[in-house]
Amino acid sequence: MNDLPLTLMAVHAHPDDEATGTGGVLARYAAEGMRTVLVTCTDGGCGDGPGGVKPGDPGHDPAAVALMRRRELEASCEVLKVGHLEMLDYADSGMMGWPANDAPGSFWQTPVEEGAARLAELLRRYQPDVVVTYDENGFYGHPDHIQANRITMAALAMTALTPKVYWTTAPRSMMQRFGEVMREFGAEGQEPDPAEAAAMAEIGLPDEEITTWVDTTAFGGQKFDALAAHASQGENIFFLGMGRERFTELMGVETFVRVQDATGAAVPENDLFAGLR
């Protein structure tokens, strides 16, 4: 046994991903005395600019957006009590099919071995007991999420470390409920796009395939405030419009698939650190 505190490392693609997918576990485990480390791979420069200006539109300045989003990320980390923030600062690749995918220096164009070597250095420095990132499809097919999965798994293979490794996911039952809430908070009388509804129904996993369900209800307020720190991003406004109570009701359990484990802890489990304490 070493003298290091139990450590959670979350590897995310963009500023604000830490709040939506893992804000609850980051806040919960920090409160329980664990060391929390957030690695953010890109600068978020393909996000919305001031006033909601979109990438490619007049007035969108990726460098200015990246600076704004870094400040928002730092504020989110303060809310979630993240102990250590590490930024790889690759250029945001945008959504799949955007011209930014092919830009030199974008995360999507970065050789996996290069990104993995940088992440492996952080793994060796922090020696996490638990590592969390996305699945092989980046949860919903975002290129930077996919690349985050690739460099994380490659980095782990470069080290002698054997942490528990998790991929974020969502139960289909929750996605169905999410769809209902979207309609509830949507424009009056607006019919959902059938293609969009079908795509959402395919996100996540059947409930019985999820290995790990972590109750973070007590930290719903922190998660909400962390997301509010990223209020420049239009997609977050929907969540914030729910209010704290409804947000916590919908987002108060965070779910994962365990893909690497040396503890032998039984699944399903309700604690990322099961078998470690």
Short mmCIF file of C-alpha atoms in Angstrom, two decimals, residues 17-252:
data_model
loop_
_atom_site.label_atom_id
_atom_site.label_comp_id
_atom_site.label_asym_id
_atom_site.label_seq_id
_atom_site.Cartn_x
_atom_site.Cartn_y
_atom_site.Cartn_z
CA ASP A 17 -18.30 17.90 -20.00
CA GLU A 18 -17.08 17.43 -16.45
CA ALA A 19 -20.28 18.94 -15.09
CA THR A 20 -22.86 17.06 -17.15
CA GLY A 21 -21.33 13.58 -17.04
CA THR A 22 -19.37 13.43 -13.78
CA GLY A 23 -20.19 16.54 -11.76
CA GLY A 24 -21.92 14.41 -9.15
CA VAL A 25 -19.09 11.95 -8.59
CA LEU A 26 -16.44 14.67 -8.61
CA ALA A 27 -18.33 16.57 -5.91
CA ARG A 28 -19.25 13.47 -3.90
CA TYR A 29 -15.79 11.95 -3.77
CA ALA A 30 -14.13 15.29 -3.02
CA ALA A 31 -16.52 15.61 -0.07
CA GLU A 32 -15.54 12.09 1.05
CA GLY A 33 -11.86 13.06 1.14
CA MET A 34 -10.75 11.57 -2.16
CA ARG A 35 -8.29 13.41 -4.38
CA THR A 36 -10.02 14.44 -7.62
CA VAL A 37 -8.21 15.15 -10.88
CA LEU A 38 -9.85 16.51 -14.03
CA VAL A 39 -8.09 16.25 -17.38
CA THR A 40 -9.72 18.38 -20.11
CA CYS A 41 -8.35 17.54 -23.53
CA THR A 42 -9.45 20.48 -25.71
CA ASP A 43 -9.75 24.23 -25.39
CA GLY A 44 -13.47 24.32 -26.28
CA GLY A 45 -12.85 26.85 -29.05
CA CYS A 46 -15.68 25.45 -31.20
CA GLY A 47 -18.24 26.37 -28.55
CA ASP A 48 -20.65 29.28 -28.65
CA GLY A 49 -19.21 32.77 -28.46
CA PRO A 50 -20.71 35.74 -26.59
CA GLY A 51 -24.35 36.21 -27.50
CA GLY A 52 -24.59 32.64 -28.79
CA VAL A 53 -22.58 33.28 -31.96
CA LYS A 54 -21.77 29.93 -33.59
CA PRO A 55 -18.47 28.67 -35.04
CA GLY A 56 -18.02 29.90 -38.60
CA ASP A 57 -20.39 32.84 -38.11
CA PRO A 58 -19.11 36.42 -38.26
CA GLY A 59 -17.71 37.47 -34.90
CA HIS A 60 -16.83 33.98 -33.68
CA ASP A 61 -13.27 34.07 -32.36
CA PRO A 62 -12.09 30.57 -31.33
CA ALA A 63 -9.20 31.96 -29.26
CA ALA A 64 -11.50 34.30 -27.33
CA VAL A 65 -14.05 31.51 -26.84
CA ALA A 66 -11.32 29.20 -25.55
CA LEU A 67 -10.20 31.81 -23.00
CA MET A 68 -13.78 32.39 -21.86
CA ARG A 69 -14.40 28.68 -21.51
CA ARG A 70 -11.21 28.15 -19.53
CA ARG A 71 -12.43 30.70 -16.99
CA GLU A 72 -15.80 28.94 -16.87
CA LEU A 73 -14.04 25.60 -16.38
CA GLU A 74 -12.00 26.96 -13.49
CA ALA A 75 -15.20 28.27 -11.88
CA SER A 76 -16.87 24.87 -12.34
CA CYS A 77 -13.90 23.11 -10.75
CA GLU A 78 -14.13 25.45 -7.77
CA VAL A 79 -17.81 24.57 -7.33
CA LEU A 80 -17.12 20.83 -7.59
CA LYS A 81 -14.04 21.08 -5.34
CA VAL A 82 -11.85 19.47 -8.00
CA GLY A 83 -8.39 19.19 -6.51
CA HIS A 84 -6.33 19.30 -9.70
CA LEU A 85 -7.19 20.59 -13.19
CA GLU A 86 -4.94 19.54 -16.07
CA MET A 87 -5.54 20.91 -19.57
CA LEU A 88 -4.02 19.29 -22.65
CA ASP A 89 -5.21 22.31 -24.69
CA TYR A 90 -5.69 20.64 -28.05
CA ALA A 91 -7.83 22.60 -30.49
CA ASP A 92 -11.53 21.71 -30.31
CA SER A 93 -12.47 19.53 -33.32
CA GLY A 94 -16.15 20.51 -33.41
CA MET A 95 -18.98 18.10 -34.15
CA MET A 96 -18.46 15.15 -36.51
CA GLY A 97 -18.29 16.38 -40.10
CA TRP A 98 -17.32 19.96 -39.28
CA PRO A 99 -14.32 21.50 -41.12
CA ALA A 100 -12.57 21.82 -37.73
CA ASN A 101 -12.21 18.00 -37.73
CA ASP A 102 -9.47 18.36 -40.34
CA ALA A 103 -7.69 21.39 -38.92
CA PRO A 104 -4.00 20.88 -38.11
CA GLY A 105 -3.57 20.73 -34.35
CA SER A 106 -7.14 19.66 -33.69
CA PHE A 107 -7.59 16.90 -31.15
CA TRP A 108 -9.18 14.65 -33.79
CA GLN A 109 -6.05 15.01 -35.99
CA THR A 110 -3.63 14.39 -33.11
CA PRO A 111 -1.94 10.97 -33.29
CA VAL A 112 -3.33 8.80 -30.50
CA GLU A 113 0.19 7.89 -29.40
CA GLU A 114 1.07 11.56 -28.88
CA GLY A 115 -1.99 12.35 -26.77
CA ALA A 116 -1.63 9.07 -24.90
CA ALA A 117 2.00 9.77 -24.01
CA ARG A 118 1.02 13.12 -22.46
CA LEU A 119 -1.84 11.54 -20.52
CA ALA A 120 0.41 8.66 -19.40
CA GLU A 121 2.66 11.24 -17.72
CA LEU A 122 -0.34 12.48 -15.73
CA LEU A 123 -1.37 8.93 -14.85
CA ARG A 124 2.10 8.24 -13.48
CA ARG A 125 2.11 11.53 -11.55
CA TYR A 126 -1.31 11.12 -9.92
CA GLN A 127 -1.50 7.30 -9.82
CA PRO A 128 -5.33 7.27 -9.85
CA ASP A 129 -7.25 4.40 -8.30
CA VAL A 130 -10.22 5.13 -10.56
CA VAL A 131 -10.21 6.51 -14.11
CA VAL A 132 -13.39 7.67 -15.86
CA THR A 133 -13.79 8.58 -19.54
CA TYR A 134 -16.19 7.95 -22.43
CA ASP A 135 -16.98 4.74 -24.29
CA GLU A 136 -15.53 3.93 -27.72
CA ASN A 137 -18.27 5.93 -29.47
CA GLY A 138 -17.74 8.94 -27.24
CA PHE A 139 -21.25 8.40 -25.81
CA TYR A 140 -22.90 10.02 -28.83
CA GLY A 141 -20.31 10.05 -31.60
CA HIS A 142 -18.49 13.32 -30.90
CA PRO A 143 -14.97 13.10 -32.39
CA ASP A 144 -13.25 14.65 -29.37
CA HIS A 145 -15.06 12.28 -27.01
CA ILE A 146 -14.01 9.32 -29.15
CA GLN A 147 -10.43 10.58 -29.14
CA ALA A 148 -10.51 11.02 -25.35
CA ASN A 149 -11.45 7.34 -25.04
CA ARG A 150 -8.67 6.33 -27.42
CA ILE A 151 -5.90 8.25 -25.68
CA THR A 152 -7.09 7.16 -22.23
CA MET A 153 -7.06 3.48 -23.05
CA ALA A 154 -3.74 3.79 -24.88
CA ALA A 155 -2.21 5.77 -22.00
CA LEU A 156 -3.26 3.13 -19.50
CA ALA A 157 -1.58 0.49 -21.66
CA MET A 158 1.65 2.54 -21.56
CA THR A 159 1.80 2.41 -17.76
CA ALA A 160 2.04 -0.35 -15.19
CA LEU A 161 -0.96 1.06 -13.34
CA THR A 162 -4.11 -1.00 -12.79
CA PRO A 163 -6.87 1.39 -11.75
CA LYS A 164 -10.53 0.61 -11.97
CA VAL A 165 -11.62 2.04 -15.33
CA TYR A 166 -15.11 3.22 -16.15
CA TRP A 167 -16.88 4.54 -19.22
CA THR A 168 -19.73 6.99 -18.73
CA THR A 169 -23.13 5.91 -19.97
CA ALA A 170 -26.85 6.42 -19.40
CA PRO A 171 -29.60 3.88 -18.77
CA ARG A 172 -32.21 3.71 -21.51
CA SER A 173 -34.88 4.25 -18.86
CA MET A 174 -33.28 7.59 -18.01
CA MET A 175 -33.00 8.57 -21.68
CA GLN A 176 -36.71 7.90 -22.08
CA ARG A 177 -37.43 10.09 -19.06
CA PHE A 178 -35.09 12.74 -20.44
CA GLY A 179 -37.07 12.77 -23.69
CA GLU A 180 -40.28 13.31 -21.74
CA VAL A 181 -38.76 16.21 -19.82
CA MET A 182 -37.45 17.75 -23.05
CA ARG A 183 -40.97 17.73 -24.45
CA GLU A 184 -42.30 19.16 -21.19
CA PHE A 185 -39.87 22.07 -21.30
CA GLY A 186 -39.97 22.47 -25.10
CA ALA A 187 -41.97 24.92 -27.16
CA GLU A 188 -45.70 24.60 -26.69
CA GLY A 189 -47.21 22.27 -29.26
CA GLN A 190 -43.85 21.51 -30.86
CA GLU A 191 -43.61 17.95 -32.11
CA PRO A 192 -40.30 16.19 -31.46
CA ASP A 193 -38.21 15.38 -34.51
CA PRO A 194 -38.72 11.60 -35.13
CA ALA A 195 -35.11 11.14 -36.26
CA GLU A 196 -33.82 12.98 -33.20
CA ALA A 197 -36.05 10.93 -30.92
CA ALA A 198 -34.86 7.68 -32.54
CA ALA A 199 -31.21 8.71 -32.18
CA MET A 200 -31.72 9.57 -28.51
CA ALA A 201 -33.35 6.20 -27.91
CA GLU A 202 -30.11 4.53 -29.05
CA ILE A 203 -27.87 6.52 -26.70
CA GLY A 204 -26.74 4.74 -23.58
CA LEU A 205 -27.35 1.12 -22.62
CA PRO A 206 -30.16 -1.14 -21.45
CA ASP A 207 -30.40 -0.77 -17.67
CA GLU A 208 -29.25 -4.34 -17.03
CA GLU A 209 -25.92 -3.74 -18.84
CA ILE A 210 -24.90 -0.89 -16.54
CA THR A 211 -22.46 -2.04 -13.87
CA THR A 212 -22.30 1.01 -11.62
CA TRP A 213 -25.00 3.34 -10.29
CA VAL A 214 -23.71 6.14 -8.05
CA ASP A 215 -26.21 8.19 -6.06
CA THR A 216 -25.13 11.83 -6.21
CA THR A 217 -28.48 13.35 -5.27
CA ALA A 218 -26.98 15.14 -2.28
CA PHE A 219 -24.63 16.96 -4.66
CA GLY A 220 -27.26 17.95 -7.24
CA GLY A 221 -26.99 21.60 -6.25
CA GLN A 222 -23.23 21.62 -6.84
CA LYS A 223 -23.66 19.87 -10.17
CA PHE A 224 -26.30 22.43 -11.20
CA ASP A 225 -24.03 25.32 -10.17
CA ALA A 226 -21.08 23.79 -12.03
CA LEU A 227 -23.16 23.63 -15.19
CA ALA A 228 -24.34 27.20 -14.58
CA ALA A 229 -20.67 28.24 -14.61
CA HIS A 230 -20.71 27.21 -18.30
CA ALA A 231 -23.80 29.29 -19.09
CA SER A 232 -22.21 30.69 -22.27
CA GLN A 233 -22.96 27.38 -23.97
CA GLY A 234 -26.48 27.31 -25.36
CA GLU A 235 -27.00 23.57 -24.89
CA ASN A 236 -26.71 24.04 -21.14
CA ILE A 237 -29.60 26.49 -20.96
CA PHE A 238 -32.09 23.63 -21.25
CA PHE A 239 -30.72 21.95 -18.13
CA LEU A 240 -30.58 25.20 -16.19
CA GLY A 241 -34.17 25.99 -17.17
CA MET A 242 -35.37 22.98 -15.18
CA GLY A 243 -34.37 24.51 -11.87
CA ARG A 244 -32.35 22.75 -9.19
CA GLU A 245 -35.03 20.38 -7.96
CA ARG A 246 -36.05 18.95 -11.32
CA PHE A 247 -32.43 18.88 -12.47
CA THR A 248 -31.40 16.86 -9.42
CA GLU A 249 -34.38 14.53 -9.85
CA LEU A 250 -33.33 13.75 -13.43
CA MET A 251 -29.55 13.90 -13.05
CA GLY A 252 -29.05 12.72 -9.45
#
